[in-house]
CSV table of C-alpha atoms in Angstrom, one decimal:
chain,number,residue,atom,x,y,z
S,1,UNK,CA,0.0,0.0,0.0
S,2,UNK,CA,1.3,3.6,-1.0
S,3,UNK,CA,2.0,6.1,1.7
S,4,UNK,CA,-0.5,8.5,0.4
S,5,UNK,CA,-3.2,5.9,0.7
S,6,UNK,CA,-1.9,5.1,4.2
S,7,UNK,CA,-1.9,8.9,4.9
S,8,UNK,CA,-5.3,9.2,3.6
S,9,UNK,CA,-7.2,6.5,5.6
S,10,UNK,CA,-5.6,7.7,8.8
S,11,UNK,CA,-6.4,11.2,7.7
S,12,UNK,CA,-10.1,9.7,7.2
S,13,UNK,CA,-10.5,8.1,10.4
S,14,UNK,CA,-9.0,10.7,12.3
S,15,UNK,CA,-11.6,12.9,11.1
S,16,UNK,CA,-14.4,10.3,11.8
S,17,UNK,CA,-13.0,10.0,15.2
S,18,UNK,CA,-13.7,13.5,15.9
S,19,UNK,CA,-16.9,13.9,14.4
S,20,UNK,CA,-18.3,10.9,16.2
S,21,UNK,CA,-16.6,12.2,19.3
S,22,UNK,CA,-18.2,15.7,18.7
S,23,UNK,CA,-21.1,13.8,18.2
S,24,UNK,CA,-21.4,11.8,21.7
S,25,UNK,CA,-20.1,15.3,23.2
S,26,UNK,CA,-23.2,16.8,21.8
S,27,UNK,CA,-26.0,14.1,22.8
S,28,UNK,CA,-24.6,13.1,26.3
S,29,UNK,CA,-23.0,17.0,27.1
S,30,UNK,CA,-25.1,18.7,29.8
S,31,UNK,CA,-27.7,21.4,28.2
S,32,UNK,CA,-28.0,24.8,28.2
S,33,UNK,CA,-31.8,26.7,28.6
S,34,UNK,CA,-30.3,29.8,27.6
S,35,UNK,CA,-27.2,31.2,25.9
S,36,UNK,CA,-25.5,34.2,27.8
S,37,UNK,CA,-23.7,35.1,25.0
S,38,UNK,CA,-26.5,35.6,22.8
S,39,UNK,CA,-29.3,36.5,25.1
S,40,UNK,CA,-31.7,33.8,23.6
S,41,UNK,CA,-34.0,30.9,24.7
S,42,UNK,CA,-32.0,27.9,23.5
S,43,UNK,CA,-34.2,25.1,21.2
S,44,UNK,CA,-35.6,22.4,23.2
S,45,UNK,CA,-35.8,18.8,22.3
S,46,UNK,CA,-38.9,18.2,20.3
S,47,UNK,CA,-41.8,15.9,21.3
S,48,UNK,CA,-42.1,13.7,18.5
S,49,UNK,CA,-45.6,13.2,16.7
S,50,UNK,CA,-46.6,11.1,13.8
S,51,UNK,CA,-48.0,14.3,12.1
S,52,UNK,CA,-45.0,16.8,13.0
S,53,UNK,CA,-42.6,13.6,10.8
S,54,UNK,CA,-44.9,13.8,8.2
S,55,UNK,CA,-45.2,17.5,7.7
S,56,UNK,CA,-41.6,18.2,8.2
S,57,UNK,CA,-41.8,19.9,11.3
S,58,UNK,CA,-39.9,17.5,13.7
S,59,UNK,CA,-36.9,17.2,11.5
S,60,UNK,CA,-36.7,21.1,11.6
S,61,UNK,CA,-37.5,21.1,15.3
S,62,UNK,CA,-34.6,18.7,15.3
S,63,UNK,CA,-32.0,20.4,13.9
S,64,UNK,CA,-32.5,23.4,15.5
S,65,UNK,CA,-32.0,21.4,18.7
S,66,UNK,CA,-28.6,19.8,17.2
S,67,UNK,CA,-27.2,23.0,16.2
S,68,UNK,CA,-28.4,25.1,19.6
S,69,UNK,CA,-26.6,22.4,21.5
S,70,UNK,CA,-24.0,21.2,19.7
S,71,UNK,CA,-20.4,20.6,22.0
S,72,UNK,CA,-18.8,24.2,22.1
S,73,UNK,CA,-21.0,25.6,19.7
S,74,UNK,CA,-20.7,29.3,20.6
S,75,UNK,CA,-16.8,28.8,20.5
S,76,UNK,CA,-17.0,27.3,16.5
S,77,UNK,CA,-19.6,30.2,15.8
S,78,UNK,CA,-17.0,32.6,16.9
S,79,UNK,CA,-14.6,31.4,15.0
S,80,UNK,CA,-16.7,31.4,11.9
S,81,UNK,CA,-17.1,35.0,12.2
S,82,UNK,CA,-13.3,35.7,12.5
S,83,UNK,CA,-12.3,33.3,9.6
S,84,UNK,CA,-15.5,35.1,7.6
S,85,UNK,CA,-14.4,38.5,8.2
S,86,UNK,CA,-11.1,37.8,7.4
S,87,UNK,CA,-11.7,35.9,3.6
S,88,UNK,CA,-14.7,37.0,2.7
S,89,UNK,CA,-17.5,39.7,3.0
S,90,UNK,CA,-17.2,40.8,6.8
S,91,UNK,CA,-21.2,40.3,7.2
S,92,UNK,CA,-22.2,38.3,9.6
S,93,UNK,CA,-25.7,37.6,10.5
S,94,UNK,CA,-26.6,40.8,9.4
S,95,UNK,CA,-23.4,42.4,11.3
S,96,UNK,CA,-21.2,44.3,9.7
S,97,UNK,CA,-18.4,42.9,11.6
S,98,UNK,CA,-14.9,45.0,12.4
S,99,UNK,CA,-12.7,44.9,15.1
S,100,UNK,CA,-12.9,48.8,16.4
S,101,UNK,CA,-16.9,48.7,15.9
S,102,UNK,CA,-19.9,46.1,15.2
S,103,UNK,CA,-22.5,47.8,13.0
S,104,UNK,CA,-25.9,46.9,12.0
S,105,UNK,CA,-25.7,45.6,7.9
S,106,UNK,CA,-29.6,45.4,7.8
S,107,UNK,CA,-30.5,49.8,8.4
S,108,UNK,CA,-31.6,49.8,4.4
S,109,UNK,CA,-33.6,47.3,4.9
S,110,UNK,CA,-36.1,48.6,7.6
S,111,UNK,CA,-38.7,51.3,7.2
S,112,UNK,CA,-40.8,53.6,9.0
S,113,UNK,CA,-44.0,52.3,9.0
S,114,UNK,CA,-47.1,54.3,7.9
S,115,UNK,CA,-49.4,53.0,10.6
S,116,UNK,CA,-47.1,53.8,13.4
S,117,UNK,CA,-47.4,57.7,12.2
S,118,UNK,CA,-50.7,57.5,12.0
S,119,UNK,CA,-51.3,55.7,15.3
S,120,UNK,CA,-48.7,59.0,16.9
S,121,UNK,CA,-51.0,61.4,15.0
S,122,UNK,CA,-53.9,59.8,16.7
S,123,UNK,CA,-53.1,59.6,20.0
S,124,UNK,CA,-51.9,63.6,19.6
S,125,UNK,CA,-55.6,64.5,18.3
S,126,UNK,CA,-57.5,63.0,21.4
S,127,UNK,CA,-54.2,64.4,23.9
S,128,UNK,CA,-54.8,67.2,26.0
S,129,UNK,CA,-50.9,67.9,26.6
S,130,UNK,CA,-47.7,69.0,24.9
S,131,UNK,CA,-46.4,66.3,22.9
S,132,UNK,CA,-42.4,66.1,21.7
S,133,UNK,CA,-41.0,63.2,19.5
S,134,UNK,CA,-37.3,62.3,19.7
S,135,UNK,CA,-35.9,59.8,16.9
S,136,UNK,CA,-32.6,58.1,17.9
S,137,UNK,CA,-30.1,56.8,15.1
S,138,UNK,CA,-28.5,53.4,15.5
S,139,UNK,CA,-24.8,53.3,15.3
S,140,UNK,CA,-25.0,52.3,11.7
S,141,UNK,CA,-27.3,55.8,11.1
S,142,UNK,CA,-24.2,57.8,12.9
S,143,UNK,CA,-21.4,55.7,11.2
S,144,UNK,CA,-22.1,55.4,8.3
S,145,UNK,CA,-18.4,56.1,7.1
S,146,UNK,CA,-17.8,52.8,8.3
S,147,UNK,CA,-20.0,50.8,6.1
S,148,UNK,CA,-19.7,49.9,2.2
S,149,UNK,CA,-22.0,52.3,0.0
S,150,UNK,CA,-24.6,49.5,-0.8
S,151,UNK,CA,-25.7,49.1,2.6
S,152,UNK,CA,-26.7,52.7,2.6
S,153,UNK,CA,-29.7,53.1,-0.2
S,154,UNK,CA,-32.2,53.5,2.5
S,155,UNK,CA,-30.1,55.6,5.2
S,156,UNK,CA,-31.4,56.5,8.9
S,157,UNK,CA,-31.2,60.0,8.0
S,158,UNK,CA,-34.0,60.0,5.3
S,159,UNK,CA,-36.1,57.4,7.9
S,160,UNK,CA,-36.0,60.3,10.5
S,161,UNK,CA,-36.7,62.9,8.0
S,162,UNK,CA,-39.9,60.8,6.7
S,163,UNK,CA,-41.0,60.3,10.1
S,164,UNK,CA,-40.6,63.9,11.2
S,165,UNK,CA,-42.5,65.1,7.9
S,166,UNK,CA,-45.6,62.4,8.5
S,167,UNK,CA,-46.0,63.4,11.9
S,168,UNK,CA,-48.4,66.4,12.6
S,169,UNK,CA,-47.0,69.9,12.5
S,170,UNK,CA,-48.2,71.1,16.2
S,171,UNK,CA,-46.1,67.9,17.4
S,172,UNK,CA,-42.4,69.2,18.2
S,173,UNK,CA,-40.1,67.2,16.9
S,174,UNK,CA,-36.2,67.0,18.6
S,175,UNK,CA,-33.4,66.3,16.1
S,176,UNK,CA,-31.0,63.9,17.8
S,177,UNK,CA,-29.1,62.6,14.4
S,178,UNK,CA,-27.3,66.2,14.1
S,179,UNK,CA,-25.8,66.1,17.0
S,180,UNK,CA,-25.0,62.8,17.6
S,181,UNK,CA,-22.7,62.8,14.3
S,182,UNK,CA,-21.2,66.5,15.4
S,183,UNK,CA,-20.3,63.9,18.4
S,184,UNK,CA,-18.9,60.8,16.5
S,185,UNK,CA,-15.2,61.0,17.6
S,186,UNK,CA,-16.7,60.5,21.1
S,187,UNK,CA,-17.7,57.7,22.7
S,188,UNK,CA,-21.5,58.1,22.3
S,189,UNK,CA,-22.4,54.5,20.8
S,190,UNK,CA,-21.0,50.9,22.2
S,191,UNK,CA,-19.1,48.8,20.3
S,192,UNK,CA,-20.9,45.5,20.2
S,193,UNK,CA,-24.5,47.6,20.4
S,194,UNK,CA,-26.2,49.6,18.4
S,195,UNK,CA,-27.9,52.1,21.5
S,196,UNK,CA,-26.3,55.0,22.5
S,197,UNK,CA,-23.7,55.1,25.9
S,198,UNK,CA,-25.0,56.9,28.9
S,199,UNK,CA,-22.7,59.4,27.9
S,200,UNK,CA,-24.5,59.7,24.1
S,201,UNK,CA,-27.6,59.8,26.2
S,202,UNK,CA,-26.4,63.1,28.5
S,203,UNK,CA,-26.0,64.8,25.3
S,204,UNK,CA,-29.7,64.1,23.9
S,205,UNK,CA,-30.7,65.1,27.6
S,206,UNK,CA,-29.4,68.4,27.1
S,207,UNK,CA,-31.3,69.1,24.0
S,208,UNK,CA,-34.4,67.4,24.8
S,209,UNK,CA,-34.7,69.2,28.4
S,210,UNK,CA,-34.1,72.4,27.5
S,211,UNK,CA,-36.9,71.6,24.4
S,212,UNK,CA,-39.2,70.5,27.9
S,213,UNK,CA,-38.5,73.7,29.4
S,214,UNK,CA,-35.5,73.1,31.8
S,215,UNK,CA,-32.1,74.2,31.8
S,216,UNK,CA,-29.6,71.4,31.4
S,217,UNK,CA,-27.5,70.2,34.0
S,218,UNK,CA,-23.6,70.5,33.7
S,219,UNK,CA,-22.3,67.4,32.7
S,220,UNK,CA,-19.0,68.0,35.3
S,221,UNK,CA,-22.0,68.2,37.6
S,222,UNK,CA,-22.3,64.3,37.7
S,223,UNK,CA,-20.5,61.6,39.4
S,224,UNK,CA,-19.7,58.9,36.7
S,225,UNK,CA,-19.4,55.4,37.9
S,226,UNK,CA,-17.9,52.8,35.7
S,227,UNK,CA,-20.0,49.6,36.6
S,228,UNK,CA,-18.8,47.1,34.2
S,229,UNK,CA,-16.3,47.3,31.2
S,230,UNK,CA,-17.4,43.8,30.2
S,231,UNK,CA,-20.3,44.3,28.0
S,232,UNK,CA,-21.6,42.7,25.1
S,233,UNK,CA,-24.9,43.6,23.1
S,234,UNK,CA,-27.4,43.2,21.2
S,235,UNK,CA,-24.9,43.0,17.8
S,236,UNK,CA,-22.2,40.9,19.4
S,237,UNK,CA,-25.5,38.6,20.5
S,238,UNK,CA,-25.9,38.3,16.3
S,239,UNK,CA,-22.7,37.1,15.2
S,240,UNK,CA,-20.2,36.4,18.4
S,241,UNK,CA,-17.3,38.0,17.1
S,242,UNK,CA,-15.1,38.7,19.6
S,243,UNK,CA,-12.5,40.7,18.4
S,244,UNK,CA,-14.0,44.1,19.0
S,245,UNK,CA,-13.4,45.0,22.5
S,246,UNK,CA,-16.1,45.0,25.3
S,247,UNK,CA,-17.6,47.8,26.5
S,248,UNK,CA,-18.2,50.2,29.5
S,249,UNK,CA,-22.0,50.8,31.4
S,250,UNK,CA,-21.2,53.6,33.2
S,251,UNK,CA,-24.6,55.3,35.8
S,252,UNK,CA,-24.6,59.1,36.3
S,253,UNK,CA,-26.0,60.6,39.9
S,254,UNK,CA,-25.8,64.1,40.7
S,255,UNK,CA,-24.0,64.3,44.2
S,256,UNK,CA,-26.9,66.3,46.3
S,257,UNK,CA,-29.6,66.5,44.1
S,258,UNK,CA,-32.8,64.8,43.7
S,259,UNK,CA,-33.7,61.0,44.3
S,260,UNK,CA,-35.6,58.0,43.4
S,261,UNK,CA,-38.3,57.9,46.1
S,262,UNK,CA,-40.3,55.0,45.0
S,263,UNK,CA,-40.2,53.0,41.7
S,264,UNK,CA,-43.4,50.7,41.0
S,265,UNK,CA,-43.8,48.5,38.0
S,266,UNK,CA,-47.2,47.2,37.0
S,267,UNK,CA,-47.5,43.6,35.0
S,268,UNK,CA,-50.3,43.3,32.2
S,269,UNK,CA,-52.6,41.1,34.6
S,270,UNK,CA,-52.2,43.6,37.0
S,271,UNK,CA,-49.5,42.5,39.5
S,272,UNK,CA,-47.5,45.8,40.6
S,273,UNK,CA,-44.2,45.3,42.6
S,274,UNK,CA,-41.2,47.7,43.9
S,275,UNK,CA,-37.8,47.7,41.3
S,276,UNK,CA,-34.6,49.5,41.8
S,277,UNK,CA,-33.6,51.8,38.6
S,278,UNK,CA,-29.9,50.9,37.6
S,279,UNK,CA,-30.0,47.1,39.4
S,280,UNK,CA,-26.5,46.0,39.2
S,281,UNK,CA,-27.7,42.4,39.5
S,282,UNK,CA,-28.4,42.0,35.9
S,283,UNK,CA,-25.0,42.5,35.1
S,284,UNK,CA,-24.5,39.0,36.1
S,285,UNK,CA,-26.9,38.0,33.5
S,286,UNK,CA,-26.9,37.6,29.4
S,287,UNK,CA,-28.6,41.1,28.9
S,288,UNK,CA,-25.9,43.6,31.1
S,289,UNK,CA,-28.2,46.7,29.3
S,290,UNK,CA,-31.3,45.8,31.7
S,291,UNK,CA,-29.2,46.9,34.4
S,292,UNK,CA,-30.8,50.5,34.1
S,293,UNK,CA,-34.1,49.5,34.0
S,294,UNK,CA,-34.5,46.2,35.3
S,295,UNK,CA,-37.1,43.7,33.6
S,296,UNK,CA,-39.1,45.6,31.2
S,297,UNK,CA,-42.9,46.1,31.9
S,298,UNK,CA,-45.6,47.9,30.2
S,299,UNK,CA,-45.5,50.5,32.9
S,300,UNK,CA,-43.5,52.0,35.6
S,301,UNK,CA,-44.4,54.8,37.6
S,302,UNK,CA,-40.8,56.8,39.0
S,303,UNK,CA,-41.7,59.4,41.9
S,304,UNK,CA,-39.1,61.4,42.8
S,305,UNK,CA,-37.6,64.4,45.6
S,306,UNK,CA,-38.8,67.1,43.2
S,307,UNK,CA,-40.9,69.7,44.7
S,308,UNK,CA,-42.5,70.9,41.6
S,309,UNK,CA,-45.5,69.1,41.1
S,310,UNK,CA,-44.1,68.3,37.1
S,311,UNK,CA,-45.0,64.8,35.6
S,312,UNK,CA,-43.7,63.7,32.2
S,313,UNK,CA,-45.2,60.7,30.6
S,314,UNK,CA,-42.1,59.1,28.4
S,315,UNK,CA,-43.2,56.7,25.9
S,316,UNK,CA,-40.5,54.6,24.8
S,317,UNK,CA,-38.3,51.4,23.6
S,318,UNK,CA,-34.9,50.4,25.2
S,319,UNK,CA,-33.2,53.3,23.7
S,320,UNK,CA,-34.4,55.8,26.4
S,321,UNK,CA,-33.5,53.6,29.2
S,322,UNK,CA,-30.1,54.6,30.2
S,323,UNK,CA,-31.7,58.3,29.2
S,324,UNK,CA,-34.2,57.9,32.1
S,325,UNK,CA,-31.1,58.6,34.7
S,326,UNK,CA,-30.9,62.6,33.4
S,327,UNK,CA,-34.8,63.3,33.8
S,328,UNK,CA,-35.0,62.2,37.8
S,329,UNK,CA,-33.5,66.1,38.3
S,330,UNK,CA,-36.1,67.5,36.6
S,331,UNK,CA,-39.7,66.1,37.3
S,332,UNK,CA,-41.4,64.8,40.7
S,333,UNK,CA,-43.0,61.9,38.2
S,334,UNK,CA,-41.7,60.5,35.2
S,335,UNK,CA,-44.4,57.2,33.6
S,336,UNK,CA,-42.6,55.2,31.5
S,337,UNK,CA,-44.7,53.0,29.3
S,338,UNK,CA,-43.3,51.1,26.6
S,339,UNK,CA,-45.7,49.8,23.6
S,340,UNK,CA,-43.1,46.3,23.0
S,341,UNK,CA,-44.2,44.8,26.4
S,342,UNK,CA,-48.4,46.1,26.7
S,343,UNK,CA,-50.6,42.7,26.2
S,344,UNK,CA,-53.7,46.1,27.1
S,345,UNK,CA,-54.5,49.4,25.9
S,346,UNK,CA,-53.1,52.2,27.2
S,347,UNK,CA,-56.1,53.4,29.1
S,348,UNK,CA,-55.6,50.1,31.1
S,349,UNK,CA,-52.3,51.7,32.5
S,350,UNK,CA,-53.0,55.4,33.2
S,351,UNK,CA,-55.0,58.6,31.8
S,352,UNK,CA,-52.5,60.2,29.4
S,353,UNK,CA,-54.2,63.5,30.1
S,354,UNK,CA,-53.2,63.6,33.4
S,355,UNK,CA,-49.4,64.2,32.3
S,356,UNK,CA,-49.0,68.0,30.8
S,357,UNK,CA,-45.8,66.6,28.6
S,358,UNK,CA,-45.7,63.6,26.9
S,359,UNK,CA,-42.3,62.7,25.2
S,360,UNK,CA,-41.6,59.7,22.8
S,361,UNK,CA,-37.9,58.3,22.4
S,362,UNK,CA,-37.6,55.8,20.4
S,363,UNK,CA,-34.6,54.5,18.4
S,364,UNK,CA,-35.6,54.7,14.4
S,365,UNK,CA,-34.9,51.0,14.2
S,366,UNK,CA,-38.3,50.3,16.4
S,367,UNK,CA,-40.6,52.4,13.7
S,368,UNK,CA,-40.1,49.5,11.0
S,369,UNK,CA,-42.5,46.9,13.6
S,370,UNK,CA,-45.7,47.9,12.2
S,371,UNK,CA,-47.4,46.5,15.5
S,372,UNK,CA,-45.5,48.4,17.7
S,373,UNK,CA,-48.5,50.7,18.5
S,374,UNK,CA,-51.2,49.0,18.2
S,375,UNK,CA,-52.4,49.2,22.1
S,376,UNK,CA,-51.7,53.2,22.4
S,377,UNK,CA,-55.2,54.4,21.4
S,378,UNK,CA,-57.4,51.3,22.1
């Protein structure tokens, strides 16, 4: 027998040795409910039905389970992303993968939605109050000097400026895009997320408060405390590439000034208990960004020190809630209701009418769910 044969079938069984051992690994290793790393419910094993093998559902139901739990799997899907961005196009998962910053490859693709303007417009009509709308880029939006020309056909800059145009004329609309790029050598966005840093969010406090009808406090003003420097988001969730380095969560306080007095969070059936606004605890878990807010609910009602009798109702996705940490100086009640998480109308929660300002902050990203309002004016 030649050498090269010899080579061969020990090259062959070596390889079958590991695959088989890979194998075993995967059905015998102990499981996982939930991946850290990507912040996901992992695939459980299927219950197996005579109709599910006919249709075709178990065998999909099966492989998800294989590849959710297969030995080391977020260690090879790492590694897939490096060797990916390294050979080929450096998308992965929709990531636009790089080692100084993760960016979202899928902005052209999203839209504002029709509905979700009309649905603001309505609930402005039948609103007794001041309303003010405040559209926040992604990172993608802000660097977009960082991505290749063909993801940009459908840029955040034109999504804002289409939303701001469809909205009515006596709602006042804050620009955040303008001075989040003046802004871009700074470290206003992370780099494995595509939300603004608390430090992004201190600059959209100033213009948004003094738009509300408060001066601004000085950022040298605030004591900055770095709470972790390990985080990872929502992109690095996407495609586990690890070569872009962690980021900081930092919380702002404002040594002498006002404070949290109570913090309630109601439930959709109705169950109201007491949470803690920046809850270090959850930065032991796979999503370190709940930290400022804690599990999200439909509603949570924030009371405050201030003496001024001023309540804000902030309407809002996950973009606002590091920004919530700047508005406890200014208002003796801030309601924060946010549309992803109410299973009931509005009305179920509180009266809008009884708040004098109502402010939406929502990243631009959240306007393409079409859904996303559906509950505000039922």
């Amino acid at each position: 027998m030649k050498i090269s044969e010899i080579s061969g079938r020990i090259t062959a069984i070596l390889v079958l040795a590991v695959i088989s051992a890979m194998l075993i690994l995967t059905v015998y290793g102990e499981k996982e409910d939930f991946s850290v790393s990507e912040n996901r419910e992992l695939a459980s094993f299927p219950v197996f039905s005579v109709s599910a093998l006919v249709d075709g559902s178990y065998g999909k139901q099966l492989e998800s389970y294989i590849t959710d739990h297969f030995y080391r799997r977020e260690k090879w899907v790492s590694a897939q992303a490096r060797i990916e961005s390294s050979v080929c196009e450096k998308i992965v998962n929709g990531v636009y993968v790089n080692d100084e910053m993760l960016l979202d490859a899928e902005i052209s693709s999203r839209q504002v939605r029709q509905k979700n303007i009309d649905s603001i417009n309505t609930f402005f009509r039948n609103y007794n109050g001041t309303l003010y709308f405040t559209a926040v880029p992604t990172s993608s939006g802000v660097y977009t000097e960082m991505l290749p020309e063909y993801l940009l056909t459908n840029p955040e800059k034109k999504q804002i400026n289409f939303l701001y145009e469809g909205l009515s004329d006596d709602i006042r609309k804050i620009d955040t895009y303008n001075i989040l790029r003046m802004l871009n050598n700074n470290y206003i966005y992370y780099r494995n997320d595509s939300r603004i840093t608390s430090y992004g969010a201190y600059y959209i406090y100033r213009t948004v408060i003094q738009k509300l009808g408060f001066q601004s406090l000085s950022y040298n003003k605030y004591t900055i405390r770095h709470v972790t420097s390990d985080f990872r988001g929502n992109l690095y969730s996407r495609c586990l590439y690890d070569k872009t380095k962690s980021d900081i969560l930092d919380v702002y306080s404002y040594p002498g000034g006002a404070e949290v007095t109570s913090c309630t969070a109601y439930k959709n059936n109705g169950i109201t208990y007491r949470k803690t606004l920046n809850d270090e605890k959850f930065l032991s878990g796979g999503d370190m960004y709940r930290m400022y807010i804690g599990e999200e609910e439909p509603f949570i009602r924030i009371k405050t020190s201030v003496n001024n009798n001023k309540k804000l109702l902030l309407i809002k996705d996950s973009y606002a809630d590091c920004f919530i940490q700047f508005l406890i100086q200014h208002y003796s009640e801030i309601a924060v209701i946010s549309p992803e998480d109410m299973a009931k109308p509005l009305s179920n929660f509180i009266n809008p009418d009884n708040y004098e300002q109502t402010l939406f902050l929502f990243g631009i990203n959240s306007m393409d769910n079409e859904n996303l309002f559906d509950l505000l004016n039922s």
